[in-house]
Tab-separated table of C-alpha atoms in Angstrom:
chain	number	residue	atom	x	y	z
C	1	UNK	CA	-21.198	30.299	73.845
C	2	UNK	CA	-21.785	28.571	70.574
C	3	UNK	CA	-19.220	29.171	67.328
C	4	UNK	CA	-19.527	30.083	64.432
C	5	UNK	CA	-21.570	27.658	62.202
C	6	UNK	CA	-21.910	27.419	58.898
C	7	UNK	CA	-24.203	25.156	56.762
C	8	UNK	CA	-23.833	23.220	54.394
C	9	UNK	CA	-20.330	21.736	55.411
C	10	UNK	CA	-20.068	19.990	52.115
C	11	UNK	CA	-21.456	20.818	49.103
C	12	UNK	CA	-21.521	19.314	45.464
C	13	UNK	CA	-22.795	21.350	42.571
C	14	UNK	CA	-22.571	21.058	38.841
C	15	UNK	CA	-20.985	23.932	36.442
C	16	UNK	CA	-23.637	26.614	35.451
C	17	UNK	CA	-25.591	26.154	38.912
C	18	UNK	CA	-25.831	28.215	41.907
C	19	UNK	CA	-25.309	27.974	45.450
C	20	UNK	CA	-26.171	29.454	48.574
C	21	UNK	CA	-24.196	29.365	51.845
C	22	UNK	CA	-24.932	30.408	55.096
C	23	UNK	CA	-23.255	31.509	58.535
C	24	UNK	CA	-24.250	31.990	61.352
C	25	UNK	CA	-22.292	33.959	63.855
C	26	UNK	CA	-21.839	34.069	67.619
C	27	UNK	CA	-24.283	35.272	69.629
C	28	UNK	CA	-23.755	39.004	69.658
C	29	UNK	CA	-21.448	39.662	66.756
C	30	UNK	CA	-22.541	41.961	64.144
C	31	UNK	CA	-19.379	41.592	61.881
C	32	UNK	CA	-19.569	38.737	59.258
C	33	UNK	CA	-17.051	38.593	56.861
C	34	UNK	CA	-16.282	35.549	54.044
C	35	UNK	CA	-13.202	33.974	52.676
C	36	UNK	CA	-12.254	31.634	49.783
C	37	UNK	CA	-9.711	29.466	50.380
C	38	UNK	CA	-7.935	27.584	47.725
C	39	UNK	CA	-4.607	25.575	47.346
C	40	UNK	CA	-3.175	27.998	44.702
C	41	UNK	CA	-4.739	31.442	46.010
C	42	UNK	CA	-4.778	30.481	49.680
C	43	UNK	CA	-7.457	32.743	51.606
C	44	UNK	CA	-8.919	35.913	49.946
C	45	UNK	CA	-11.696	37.865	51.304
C	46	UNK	CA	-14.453	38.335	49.519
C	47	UNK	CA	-17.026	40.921	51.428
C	48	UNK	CA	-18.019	41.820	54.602
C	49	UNK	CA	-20.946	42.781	56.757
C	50	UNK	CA	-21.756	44.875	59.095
C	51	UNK	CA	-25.235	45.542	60.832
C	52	UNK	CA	-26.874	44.189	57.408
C	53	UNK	CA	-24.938	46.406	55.399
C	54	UNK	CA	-21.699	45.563	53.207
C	55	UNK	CA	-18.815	47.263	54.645
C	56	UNK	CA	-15.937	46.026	52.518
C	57	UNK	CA	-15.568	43.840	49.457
C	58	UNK	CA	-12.712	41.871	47.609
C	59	UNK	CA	-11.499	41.445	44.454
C	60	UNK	CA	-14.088	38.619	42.930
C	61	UNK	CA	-16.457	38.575	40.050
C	62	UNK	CA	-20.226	39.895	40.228
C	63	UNK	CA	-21.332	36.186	40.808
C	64	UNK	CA	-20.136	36.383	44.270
C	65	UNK	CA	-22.385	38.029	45.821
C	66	UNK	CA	-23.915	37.970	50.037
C	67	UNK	CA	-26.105	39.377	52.221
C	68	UNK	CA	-26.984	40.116	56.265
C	69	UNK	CA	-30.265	39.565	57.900
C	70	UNK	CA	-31.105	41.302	60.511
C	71	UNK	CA	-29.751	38.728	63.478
C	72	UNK	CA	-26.359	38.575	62.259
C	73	UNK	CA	-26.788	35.404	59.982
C	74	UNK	CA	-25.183	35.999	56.427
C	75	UNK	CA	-25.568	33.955	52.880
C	76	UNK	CA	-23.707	34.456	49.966
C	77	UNK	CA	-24.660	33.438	46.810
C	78	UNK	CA	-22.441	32.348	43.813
C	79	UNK	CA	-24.433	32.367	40.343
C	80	UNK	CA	-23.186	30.298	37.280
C	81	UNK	CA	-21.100	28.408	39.080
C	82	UNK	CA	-17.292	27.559	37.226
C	83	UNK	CA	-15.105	24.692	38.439
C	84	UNK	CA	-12.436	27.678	39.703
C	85	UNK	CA	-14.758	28.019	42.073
C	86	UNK	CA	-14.399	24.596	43.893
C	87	UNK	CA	-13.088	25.888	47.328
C	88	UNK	CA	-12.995	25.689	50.891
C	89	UNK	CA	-15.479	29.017	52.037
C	90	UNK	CA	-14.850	30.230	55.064
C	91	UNK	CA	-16.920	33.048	57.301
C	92	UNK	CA	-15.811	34.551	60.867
C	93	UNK	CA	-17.634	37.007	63.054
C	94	UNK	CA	-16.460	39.465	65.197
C	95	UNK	CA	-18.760	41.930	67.424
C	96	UNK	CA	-16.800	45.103	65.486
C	97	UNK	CA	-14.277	44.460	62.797
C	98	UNK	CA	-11.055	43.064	63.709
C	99	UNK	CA	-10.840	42.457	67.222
C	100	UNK	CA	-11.602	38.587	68.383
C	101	UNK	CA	-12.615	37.490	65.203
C	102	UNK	CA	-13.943	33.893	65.076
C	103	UNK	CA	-13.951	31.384	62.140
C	104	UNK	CA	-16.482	28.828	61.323
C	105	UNK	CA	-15.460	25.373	59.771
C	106	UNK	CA	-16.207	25.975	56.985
C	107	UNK	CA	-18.368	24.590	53.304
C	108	UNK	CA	-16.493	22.701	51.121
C	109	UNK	CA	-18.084	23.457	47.674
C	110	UNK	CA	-16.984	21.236	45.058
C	111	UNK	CA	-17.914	22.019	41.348
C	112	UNK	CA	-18.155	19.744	38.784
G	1	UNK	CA	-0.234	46.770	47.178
G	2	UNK	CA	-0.685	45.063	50.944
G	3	UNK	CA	1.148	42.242	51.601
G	4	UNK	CA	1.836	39.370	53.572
G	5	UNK	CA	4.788	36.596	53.282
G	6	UNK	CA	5.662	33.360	54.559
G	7	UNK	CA	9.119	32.492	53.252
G	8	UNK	CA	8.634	29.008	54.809
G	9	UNK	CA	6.170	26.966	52.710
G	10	UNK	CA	7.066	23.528	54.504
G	11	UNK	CA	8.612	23.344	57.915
G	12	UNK	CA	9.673	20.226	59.718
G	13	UNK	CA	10.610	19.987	63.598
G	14	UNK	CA	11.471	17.293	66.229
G	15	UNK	CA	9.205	17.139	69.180
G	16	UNK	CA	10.382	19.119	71.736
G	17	UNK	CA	12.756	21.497	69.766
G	18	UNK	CA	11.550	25.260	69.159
G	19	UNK	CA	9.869	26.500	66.446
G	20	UNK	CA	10.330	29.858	64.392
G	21	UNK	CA	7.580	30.797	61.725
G	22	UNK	CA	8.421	33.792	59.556
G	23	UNK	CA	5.882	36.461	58.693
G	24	UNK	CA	6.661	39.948	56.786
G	25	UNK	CA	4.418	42.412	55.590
G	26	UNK	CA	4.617	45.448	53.203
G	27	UNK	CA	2.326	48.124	54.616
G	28	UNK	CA	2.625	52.044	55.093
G	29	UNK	CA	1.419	52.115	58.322
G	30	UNK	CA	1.640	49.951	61.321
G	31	UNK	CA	-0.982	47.034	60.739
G	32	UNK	CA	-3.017	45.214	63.449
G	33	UNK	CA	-0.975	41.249	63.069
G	34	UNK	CA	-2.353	37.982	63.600
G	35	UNK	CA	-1.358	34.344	63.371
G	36	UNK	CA	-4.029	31.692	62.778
G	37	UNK	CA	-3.480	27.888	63.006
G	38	UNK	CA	-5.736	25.384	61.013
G	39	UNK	CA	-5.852	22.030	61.608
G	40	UNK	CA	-7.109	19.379	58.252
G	41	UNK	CA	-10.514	20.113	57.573
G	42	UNK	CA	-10.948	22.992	60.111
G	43	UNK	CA	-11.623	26.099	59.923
G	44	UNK	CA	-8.705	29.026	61.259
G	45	UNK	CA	-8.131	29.309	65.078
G	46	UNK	CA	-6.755	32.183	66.683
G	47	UNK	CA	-3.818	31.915	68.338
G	48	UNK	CA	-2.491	35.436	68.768
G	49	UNK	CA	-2.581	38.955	67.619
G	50	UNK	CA	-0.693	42.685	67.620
G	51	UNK	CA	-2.747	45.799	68.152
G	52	UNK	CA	-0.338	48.134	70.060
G	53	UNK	CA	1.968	48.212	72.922
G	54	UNK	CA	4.286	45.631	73.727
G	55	UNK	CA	5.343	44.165	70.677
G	56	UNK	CA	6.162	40.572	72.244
G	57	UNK	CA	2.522	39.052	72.626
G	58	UNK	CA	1.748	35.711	74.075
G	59	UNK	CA	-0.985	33.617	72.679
G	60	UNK	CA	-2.910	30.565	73.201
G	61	UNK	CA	-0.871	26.418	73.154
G	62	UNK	CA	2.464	28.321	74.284
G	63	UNK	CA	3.207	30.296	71.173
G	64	UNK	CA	4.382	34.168	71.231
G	65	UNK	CA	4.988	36.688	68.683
G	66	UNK	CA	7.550	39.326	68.481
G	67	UNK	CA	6.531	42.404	65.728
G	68	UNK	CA	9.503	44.390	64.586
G	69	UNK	CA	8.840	47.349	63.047
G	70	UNK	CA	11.806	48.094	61.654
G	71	UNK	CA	11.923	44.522	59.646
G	72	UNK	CA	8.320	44.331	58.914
G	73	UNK	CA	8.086	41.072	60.685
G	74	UNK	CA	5.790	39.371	63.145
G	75	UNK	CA	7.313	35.873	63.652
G	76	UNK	CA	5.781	32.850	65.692
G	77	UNK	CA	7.528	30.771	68.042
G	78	UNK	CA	7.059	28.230	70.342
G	79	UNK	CA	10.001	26.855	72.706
G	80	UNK	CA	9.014	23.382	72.388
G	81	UNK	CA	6.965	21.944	70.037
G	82	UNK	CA	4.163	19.189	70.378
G	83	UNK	CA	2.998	16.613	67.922
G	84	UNK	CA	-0.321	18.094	68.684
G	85	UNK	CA	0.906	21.153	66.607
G	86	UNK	CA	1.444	20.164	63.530
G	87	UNK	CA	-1.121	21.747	61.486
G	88	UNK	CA	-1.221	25.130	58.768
G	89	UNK	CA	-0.077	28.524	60.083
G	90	UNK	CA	-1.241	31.674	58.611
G	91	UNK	CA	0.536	34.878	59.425
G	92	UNK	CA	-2.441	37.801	58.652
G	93	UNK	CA	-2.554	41.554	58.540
G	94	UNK	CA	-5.683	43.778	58.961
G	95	UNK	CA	-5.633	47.265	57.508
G	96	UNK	CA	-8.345	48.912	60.163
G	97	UNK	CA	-9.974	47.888	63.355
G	98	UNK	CA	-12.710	48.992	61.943
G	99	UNK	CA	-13.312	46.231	59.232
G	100	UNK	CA	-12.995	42.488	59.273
G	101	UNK	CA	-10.677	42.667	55.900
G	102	UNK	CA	-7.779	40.610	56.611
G	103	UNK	CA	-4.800	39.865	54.102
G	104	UNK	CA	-3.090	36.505	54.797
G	105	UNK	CA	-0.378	34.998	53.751
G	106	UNK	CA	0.299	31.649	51.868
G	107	UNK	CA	0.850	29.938	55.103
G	108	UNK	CA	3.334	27.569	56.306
G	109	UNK	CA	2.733	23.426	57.023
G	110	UNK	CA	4.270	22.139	59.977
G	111	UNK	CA	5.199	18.877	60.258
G	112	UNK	CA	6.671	17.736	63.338
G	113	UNK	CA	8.565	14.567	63.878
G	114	UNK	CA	8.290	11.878	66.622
């Protein structure tokens, strides 16, 4: 069975832009949830999907914002993009929720 | 607030000794646990988790994980460590099985000497 993949794994964009990301999960899984992960915040979740609708959703500005197609693939979009924003993003998939959640490698989104 | 804390920012073994990661949480209730390895430039792997029952789980590379209730903790180990393991370790609590919202904590580097 094929991981998680996500796309683009790198990414350089300049302040004021926007970028999308996408993930795609594993076959099958209809949870998609996203992380940022940063050397001073570490990994903080930022929303998650289920079935094309978002179930949950962290603590981060309007700017951050995603969405779930009806396969299972997921984007999320960050508008006016700040250099606090330059992070590792990270989504994993999971059938339901929590159990045998998978991550993808992740997009490295660098802001300059 | 929900929280989870690795004491151990920086940890450095010999190959071949055993390994203890720390993990405590502050929750009300008793959380679903999980401990996540990452490797440079990875993304997180899996390498155990707690849902119920017996609270000494085994994982995957010959780590376990013993949650204690009444300390809050859910600490890695490994009998003897491998080169191969040095990597980032992230100690992670989920509220409900019924969302993917996981809390993490700051994680812990391993280094492990020759």
């Amino acid at each position: 069975k094929a991981g998680v993949t996500q796309t683009p794994r790198y990414l350089i964009k300049t302040r004021g832009q926007q970028v999308t990301l996408s993930c795609s999960p594993i076959s099958g899984h209809r949870s998609v949830s996203w992380y940022q992960q940063t050397p001073g915040q570490g990994l903080q979740f930022l929303f998650e999907y289920f079935s094309e609708t978002q179930r949950n959703k962290g603590n981060f500005p309007g700017r951050f914002s995603g969405r779930q197609f009806s396969n299972s693939r997921s984007e999320m979009n960050v508008s006016t993009l700040e250099l606090g924003d330059s992070a590792l993003y990270l989504c994993a998939s999971s059938f339901e929720g929590l159990r045998e959640q998978y991550f993808g490698p992740g997009t490295r989104l660098t802001v300059t | 607030a929900q929280s989870v804390t690795q004491p151990d920012i920086h940890i450095t073994v010999s190959e071949g000794a055993s390994l203890e990661l720390r993990c405590n949480y502050s929750y009300g209730a008793t959380p679903y646990l999980f401990w996540y390895v990452q490797s440079p430039g990875q993304g997180l792997q899996l390498l155990l988790k707690y849902f119920s029952g017996d609270t000494l789980v085994q994982g995957i590379k010959g780590f376990e994980a013993e949650f204690k209730r009444s300390q809050s903790s859910f600490n890695l180990r490994k009998p003897s460590v491998h080169w191969s393991d040095a990597a980032e370790y992230f100690c992670a609590v989920g509220l409900s099985s019924n969302t993917g919202k996981l809390i993490f904590g700051q994680g812990t580097t391993l280094q492990v000497k020759p």
